[in-house]
mmCIF file of C-alpha atoms and ligand atoms in Angstrom:
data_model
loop_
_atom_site.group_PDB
_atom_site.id
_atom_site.type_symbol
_atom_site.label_atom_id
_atom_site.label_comp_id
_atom_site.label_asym_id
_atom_site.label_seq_id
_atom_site.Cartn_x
_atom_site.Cartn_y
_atom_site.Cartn_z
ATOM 1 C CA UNK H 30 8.510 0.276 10.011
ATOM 2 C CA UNK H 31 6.754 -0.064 6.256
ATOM 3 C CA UNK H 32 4.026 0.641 6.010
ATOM 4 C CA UNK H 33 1.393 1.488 2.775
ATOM 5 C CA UNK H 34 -2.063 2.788 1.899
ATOM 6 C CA UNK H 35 -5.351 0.659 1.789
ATOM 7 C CA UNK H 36 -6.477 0.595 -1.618
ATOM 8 C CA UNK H 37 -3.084 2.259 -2.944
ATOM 9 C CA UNK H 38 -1.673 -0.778 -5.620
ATOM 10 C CA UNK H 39 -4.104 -3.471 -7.049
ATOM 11 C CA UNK H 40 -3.654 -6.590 -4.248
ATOM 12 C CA UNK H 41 -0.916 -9.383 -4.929
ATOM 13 C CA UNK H 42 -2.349 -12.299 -6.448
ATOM 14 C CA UNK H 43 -0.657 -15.667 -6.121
ATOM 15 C CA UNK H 44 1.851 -16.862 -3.486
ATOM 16 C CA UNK H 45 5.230 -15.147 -2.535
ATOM 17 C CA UNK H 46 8.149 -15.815 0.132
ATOM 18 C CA UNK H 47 9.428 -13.797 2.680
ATOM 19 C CA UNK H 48 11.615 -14.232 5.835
ATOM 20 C CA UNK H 49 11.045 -12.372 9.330
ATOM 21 C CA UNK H 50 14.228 -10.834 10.730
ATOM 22 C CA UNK H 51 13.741 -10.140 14.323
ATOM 23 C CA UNK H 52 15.462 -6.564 15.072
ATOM 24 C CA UNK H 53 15.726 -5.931 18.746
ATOM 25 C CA UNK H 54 14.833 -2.431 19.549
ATOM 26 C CA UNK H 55 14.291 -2.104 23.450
ATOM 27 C CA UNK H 56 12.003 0.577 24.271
ATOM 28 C CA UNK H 57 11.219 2.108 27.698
ATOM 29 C CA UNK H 58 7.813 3.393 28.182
ATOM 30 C CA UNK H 59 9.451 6.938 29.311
ATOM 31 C CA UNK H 60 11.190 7.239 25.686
ATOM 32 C CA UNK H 61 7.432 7.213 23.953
ATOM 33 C CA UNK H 62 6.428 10.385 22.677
ATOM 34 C CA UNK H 63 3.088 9.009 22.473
ATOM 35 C CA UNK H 64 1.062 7.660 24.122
ATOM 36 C CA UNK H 65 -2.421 5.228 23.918
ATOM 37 C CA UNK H 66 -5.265 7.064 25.065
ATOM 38 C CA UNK H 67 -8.722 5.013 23.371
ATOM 39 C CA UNK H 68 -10.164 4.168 19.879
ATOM 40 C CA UNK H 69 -12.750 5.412 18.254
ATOM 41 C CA UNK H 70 -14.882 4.604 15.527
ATOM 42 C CA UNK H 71 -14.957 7.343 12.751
ATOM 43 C CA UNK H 72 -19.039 7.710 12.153
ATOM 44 C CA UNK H 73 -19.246 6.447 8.508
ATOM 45 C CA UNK H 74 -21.956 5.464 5.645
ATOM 46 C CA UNK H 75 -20.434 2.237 4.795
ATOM 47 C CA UNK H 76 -18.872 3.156 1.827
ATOM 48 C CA UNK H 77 -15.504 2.486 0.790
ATOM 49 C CA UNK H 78 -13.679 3.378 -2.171
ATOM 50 C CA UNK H 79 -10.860 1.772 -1.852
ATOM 51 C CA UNK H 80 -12.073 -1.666 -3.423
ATOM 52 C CA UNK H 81 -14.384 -0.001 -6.146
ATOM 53 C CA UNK H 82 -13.555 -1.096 -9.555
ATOM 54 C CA UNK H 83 -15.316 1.724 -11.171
ATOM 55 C CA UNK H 84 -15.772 5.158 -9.894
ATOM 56 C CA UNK H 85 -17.423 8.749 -11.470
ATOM 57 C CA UNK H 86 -15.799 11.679 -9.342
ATOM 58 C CA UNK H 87 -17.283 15.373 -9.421
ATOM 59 C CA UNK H 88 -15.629 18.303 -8.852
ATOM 60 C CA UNK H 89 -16.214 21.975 -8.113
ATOM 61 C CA UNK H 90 -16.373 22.352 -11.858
ATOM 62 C CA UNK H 91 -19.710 20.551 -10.985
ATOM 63 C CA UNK H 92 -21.305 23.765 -9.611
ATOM 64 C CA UNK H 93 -23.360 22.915 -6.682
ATOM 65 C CA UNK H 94 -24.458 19.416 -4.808
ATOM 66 C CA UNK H 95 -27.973 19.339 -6.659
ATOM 67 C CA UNK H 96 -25.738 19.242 -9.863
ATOM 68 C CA UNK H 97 -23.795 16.338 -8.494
ATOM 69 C CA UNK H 98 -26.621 14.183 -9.344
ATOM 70 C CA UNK H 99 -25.211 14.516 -13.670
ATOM 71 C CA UNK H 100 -22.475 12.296 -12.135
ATOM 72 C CA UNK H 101 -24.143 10.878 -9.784
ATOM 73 C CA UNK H 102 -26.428 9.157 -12.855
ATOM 74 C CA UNK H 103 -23.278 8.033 -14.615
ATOM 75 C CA UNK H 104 -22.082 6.416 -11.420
ATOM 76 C CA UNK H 105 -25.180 4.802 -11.114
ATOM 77 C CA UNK H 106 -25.521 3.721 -15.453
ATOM 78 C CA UNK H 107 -21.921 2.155 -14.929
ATOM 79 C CA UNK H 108 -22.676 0.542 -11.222
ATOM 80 C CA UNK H 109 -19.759 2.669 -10.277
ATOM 81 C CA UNK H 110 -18.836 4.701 -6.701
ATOM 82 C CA UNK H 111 -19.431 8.070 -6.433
ATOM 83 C CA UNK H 112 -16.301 10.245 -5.741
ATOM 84 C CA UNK H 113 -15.236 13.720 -5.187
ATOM 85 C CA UNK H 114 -12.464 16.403 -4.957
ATOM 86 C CA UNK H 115 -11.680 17.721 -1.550
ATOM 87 C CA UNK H 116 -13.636 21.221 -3.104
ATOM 88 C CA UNK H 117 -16.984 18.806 -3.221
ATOM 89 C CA UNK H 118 -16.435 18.017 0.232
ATOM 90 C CA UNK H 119 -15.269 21.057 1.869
ATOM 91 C CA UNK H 120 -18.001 22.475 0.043
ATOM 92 C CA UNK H 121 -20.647 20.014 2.076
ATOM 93 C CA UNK H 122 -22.066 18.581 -1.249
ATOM 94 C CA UNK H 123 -20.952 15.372 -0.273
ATOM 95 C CA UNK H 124 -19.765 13.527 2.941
ATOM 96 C CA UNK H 125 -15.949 13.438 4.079
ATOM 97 C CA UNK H 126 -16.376 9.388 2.910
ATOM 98 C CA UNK H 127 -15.957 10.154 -1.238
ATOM 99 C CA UNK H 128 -12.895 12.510 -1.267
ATOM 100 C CA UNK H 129 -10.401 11.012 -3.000
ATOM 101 C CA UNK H 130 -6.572 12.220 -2.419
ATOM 102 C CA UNK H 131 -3.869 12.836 0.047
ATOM 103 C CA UNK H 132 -6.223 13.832 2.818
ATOM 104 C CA UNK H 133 -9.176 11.424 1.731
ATOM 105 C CA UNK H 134 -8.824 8.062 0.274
ATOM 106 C CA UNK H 135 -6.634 6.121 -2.246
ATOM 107 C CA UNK H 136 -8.164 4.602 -4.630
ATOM 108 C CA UNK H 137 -6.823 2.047 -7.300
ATOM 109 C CA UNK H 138 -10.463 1.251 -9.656
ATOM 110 C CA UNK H 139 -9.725 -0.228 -13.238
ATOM 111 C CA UNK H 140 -11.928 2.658 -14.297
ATOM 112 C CA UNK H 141 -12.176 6.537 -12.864
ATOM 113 C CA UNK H 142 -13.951 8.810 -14.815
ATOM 114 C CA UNK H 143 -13.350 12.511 -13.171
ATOM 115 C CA UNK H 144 -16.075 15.401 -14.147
ATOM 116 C CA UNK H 145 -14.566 18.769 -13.591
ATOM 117 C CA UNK H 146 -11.435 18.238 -12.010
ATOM 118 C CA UNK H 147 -8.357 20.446 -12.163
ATOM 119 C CA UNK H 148 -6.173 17.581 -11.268
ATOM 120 C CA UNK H 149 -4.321 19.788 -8.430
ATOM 121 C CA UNK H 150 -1.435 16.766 -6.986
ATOM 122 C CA UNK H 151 -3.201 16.170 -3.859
ATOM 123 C CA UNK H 152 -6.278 14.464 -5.803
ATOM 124 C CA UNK H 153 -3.832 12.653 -8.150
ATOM 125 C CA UNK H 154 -1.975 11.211 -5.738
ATOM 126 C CA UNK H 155 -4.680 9.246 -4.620
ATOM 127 C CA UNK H 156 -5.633 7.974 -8.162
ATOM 128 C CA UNK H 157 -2.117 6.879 -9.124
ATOM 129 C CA UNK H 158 -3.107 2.850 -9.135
ATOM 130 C CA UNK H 159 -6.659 3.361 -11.602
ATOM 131 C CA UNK H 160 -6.539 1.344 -14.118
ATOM 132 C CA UNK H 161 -7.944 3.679 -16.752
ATOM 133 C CA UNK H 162 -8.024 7.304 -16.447
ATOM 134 C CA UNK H 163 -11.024 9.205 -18.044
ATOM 135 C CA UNK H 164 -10.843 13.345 -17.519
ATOM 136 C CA UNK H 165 -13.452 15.642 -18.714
ATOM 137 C CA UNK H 166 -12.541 19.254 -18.357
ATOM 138 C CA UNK H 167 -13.550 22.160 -20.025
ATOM 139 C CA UNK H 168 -9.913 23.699 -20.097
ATOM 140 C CA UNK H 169 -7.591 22.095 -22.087
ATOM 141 C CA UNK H 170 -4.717 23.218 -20.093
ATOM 142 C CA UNK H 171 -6.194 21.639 -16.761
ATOM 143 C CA UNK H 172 -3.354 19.457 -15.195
ATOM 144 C CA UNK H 173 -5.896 15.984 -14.953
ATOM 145 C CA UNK H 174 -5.170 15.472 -18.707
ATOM 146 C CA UNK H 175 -1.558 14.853 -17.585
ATOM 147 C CA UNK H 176 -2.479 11.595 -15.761
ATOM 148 C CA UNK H 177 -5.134 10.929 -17.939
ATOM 149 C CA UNK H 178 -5.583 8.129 -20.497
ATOM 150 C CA UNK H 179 -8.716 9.970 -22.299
ATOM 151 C CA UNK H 180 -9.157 13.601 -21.846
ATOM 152 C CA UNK H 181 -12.273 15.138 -23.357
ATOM 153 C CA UNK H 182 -12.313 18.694 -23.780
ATOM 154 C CA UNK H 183 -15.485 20.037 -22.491
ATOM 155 C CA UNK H 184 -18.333 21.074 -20.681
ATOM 156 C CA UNK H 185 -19.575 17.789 -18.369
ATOM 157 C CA UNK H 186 -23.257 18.921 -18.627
ATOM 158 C CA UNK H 187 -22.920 18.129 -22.634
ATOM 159 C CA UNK H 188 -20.702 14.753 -22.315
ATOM 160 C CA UNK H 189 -21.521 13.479 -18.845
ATOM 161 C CA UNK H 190 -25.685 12.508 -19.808
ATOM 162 C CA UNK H 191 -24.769 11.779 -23.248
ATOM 163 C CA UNK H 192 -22.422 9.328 -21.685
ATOM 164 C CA UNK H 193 -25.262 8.140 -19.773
ATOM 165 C CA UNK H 194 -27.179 7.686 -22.460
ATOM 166 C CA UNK H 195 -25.088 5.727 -24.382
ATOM 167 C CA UNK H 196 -24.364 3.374 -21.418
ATOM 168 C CA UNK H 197 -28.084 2.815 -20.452
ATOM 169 C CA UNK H 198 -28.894 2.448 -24.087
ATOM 170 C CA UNK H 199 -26.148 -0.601 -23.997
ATOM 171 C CA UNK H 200 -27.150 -1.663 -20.644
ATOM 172 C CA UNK H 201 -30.626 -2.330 -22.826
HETATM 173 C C1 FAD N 343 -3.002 19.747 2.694
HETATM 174 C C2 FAD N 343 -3.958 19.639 1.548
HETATM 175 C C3 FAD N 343 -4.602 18.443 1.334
HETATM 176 C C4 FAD N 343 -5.486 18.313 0.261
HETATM 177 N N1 FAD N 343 -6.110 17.113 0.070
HETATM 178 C C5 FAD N 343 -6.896 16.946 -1.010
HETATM 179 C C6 FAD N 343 -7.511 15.685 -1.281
HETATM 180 O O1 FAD N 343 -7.405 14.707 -0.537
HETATM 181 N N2 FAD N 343 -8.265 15.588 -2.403
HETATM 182 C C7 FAD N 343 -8.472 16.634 -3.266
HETATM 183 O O2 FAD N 343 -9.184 16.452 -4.263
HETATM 184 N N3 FAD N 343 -7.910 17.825 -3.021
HETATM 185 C C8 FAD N 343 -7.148 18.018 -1.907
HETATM 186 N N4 FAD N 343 -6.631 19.251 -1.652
HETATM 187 C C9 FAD N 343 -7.115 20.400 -2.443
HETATM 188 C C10 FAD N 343 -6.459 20.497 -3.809
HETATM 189 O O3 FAD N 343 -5.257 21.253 -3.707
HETATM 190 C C11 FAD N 343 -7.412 21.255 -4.789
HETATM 191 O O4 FAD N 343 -7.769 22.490 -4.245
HETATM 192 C C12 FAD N 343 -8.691 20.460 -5.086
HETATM 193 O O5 FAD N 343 -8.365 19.147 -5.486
HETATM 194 C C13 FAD N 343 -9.456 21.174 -6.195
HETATM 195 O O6 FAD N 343 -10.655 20.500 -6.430
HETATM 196 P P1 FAD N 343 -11.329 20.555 -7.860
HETATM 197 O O7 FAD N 343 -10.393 20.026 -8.889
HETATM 198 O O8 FAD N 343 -12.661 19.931 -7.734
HETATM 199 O O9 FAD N 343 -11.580 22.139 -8.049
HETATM 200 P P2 FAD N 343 -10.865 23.185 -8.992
HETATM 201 O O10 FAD N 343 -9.387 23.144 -8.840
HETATM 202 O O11 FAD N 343 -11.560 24.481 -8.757
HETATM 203 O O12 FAD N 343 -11.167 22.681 -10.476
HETATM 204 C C14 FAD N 343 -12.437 22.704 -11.058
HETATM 205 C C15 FAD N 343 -12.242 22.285 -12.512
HETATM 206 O O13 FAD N 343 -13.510 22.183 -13.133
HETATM 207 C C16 FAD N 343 -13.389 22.622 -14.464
HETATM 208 N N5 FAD N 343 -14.741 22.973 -14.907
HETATM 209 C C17 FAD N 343 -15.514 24.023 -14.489
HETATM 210 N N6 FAD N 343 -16.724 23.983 -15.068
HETATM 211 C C18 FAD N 343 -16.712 22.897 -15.907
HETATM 212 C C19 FAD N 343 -17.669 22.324 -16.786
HETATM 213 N N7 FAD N 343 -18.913 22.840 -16.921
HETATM 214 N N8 FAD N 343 -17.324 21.217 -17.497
HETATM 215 C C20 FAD N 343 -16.076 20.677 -17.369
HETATM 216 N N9 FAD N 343 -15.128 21.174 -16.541
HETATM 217 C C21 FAD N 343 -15.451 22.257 -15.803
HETATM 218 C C22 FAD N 343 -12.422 23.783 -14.415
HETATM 219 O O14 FAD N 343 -11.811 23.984 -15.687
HETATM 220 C C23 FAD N 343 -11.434 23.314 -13.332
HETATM 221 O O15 FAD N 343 -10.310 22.644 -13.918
HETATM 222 C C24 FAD N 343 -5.731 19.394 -0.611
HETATM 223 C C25 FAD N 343 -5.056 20.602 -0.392
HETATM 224 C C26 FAD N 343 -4.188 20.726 0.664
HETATM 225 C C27 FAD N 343 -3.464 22.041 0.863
#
């Protein structure tokens, strides 16, 4: 069985060819380590990264949730998705829905812009198929600036409004 991630490589466009081989794999029910018991619908606020093109992501660098709304106003200047580290989560600043990573979502934007990130494998896994990769981090040695394609060196309370600014300003 194949099998890949929603959201994890930009769709295929244009046509392709493939043949089905039929494989025949007889199964008894008694062989079945598991079994079907019912489905349920994960409670959800509608929101799904996986076909965002652009998305702002806060981390625990961040601070607190009432902070999250620094990135929250970029997200909203660029008409981009808000995102998170599992720390934003776990932390109950945001809902389950925006964490991005091997235990959230993956996520393939052309643009992700990530405020206060470390960059720890588990969230860069899931942002393997952006586009662009924007990091702002205050320590230069944080591992984000390895996937990155701009890393600015800094505190996100000086470049994340100023940012905002600048886009708003454009946005006339
Ligand atoms: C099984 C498992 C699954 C996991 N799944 C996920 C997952 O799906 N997604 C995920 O994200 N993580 C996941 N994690 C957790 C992951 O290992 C990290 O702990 C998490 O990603 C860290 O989040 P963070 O980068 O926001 O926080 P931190 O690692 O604490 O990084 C905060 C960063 O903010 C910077 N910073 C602080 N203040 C400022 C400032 N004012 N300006 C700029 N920068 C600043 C710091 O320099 C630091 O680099 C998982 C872990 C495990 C064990």
């Amino acid at each position: 069985m194949a099998t890949i991630d929603k959201g994890a490589a930009p769709a295929f466009e244009g046509t392709t060819t493939g043949t089905v081989r039929n494989v025949d794999a007889s199964v008894q029910e008694h062989d079945l380590r598991s079994r079907f018991i019912e489905i349920r619908k994960g409670v959800s606020g509608g929101l799904d990264l996986t076909q965002a093109s652009v998305i702002v992501s806060g981390g625990r660098g961040v601070g607190d949730a009432e902070k999250l709304d620094v990135v929250r106003e970029l997200a909203d200047a660029l008409g981009a998705q808000l995102g998170a580290s599992r720390a934003v989560t776990d932390a109950g600043w945001l809902p389950h829905e925006h964490q991005i990573g091997s235990s959230g979502v993956t996520v393939s934007p052309k643009l992700y812009i990530a405020c206060g990130i470390s960059g720890a494998i588990q969230h860069t896994v899931g942002i393997k198929g952006s586009g662009y990769i924007v990091a702002i981090n205050k320590d230069a040695d944080a591992p984000i600036f390895s996937v990155a394609d701009v890393g600015v060196v800094a505190d996100l309370f000086e470049i994340v409004p100023a940012l905002t600014k600048a886009v708003n300003e454009t946005n006339g």
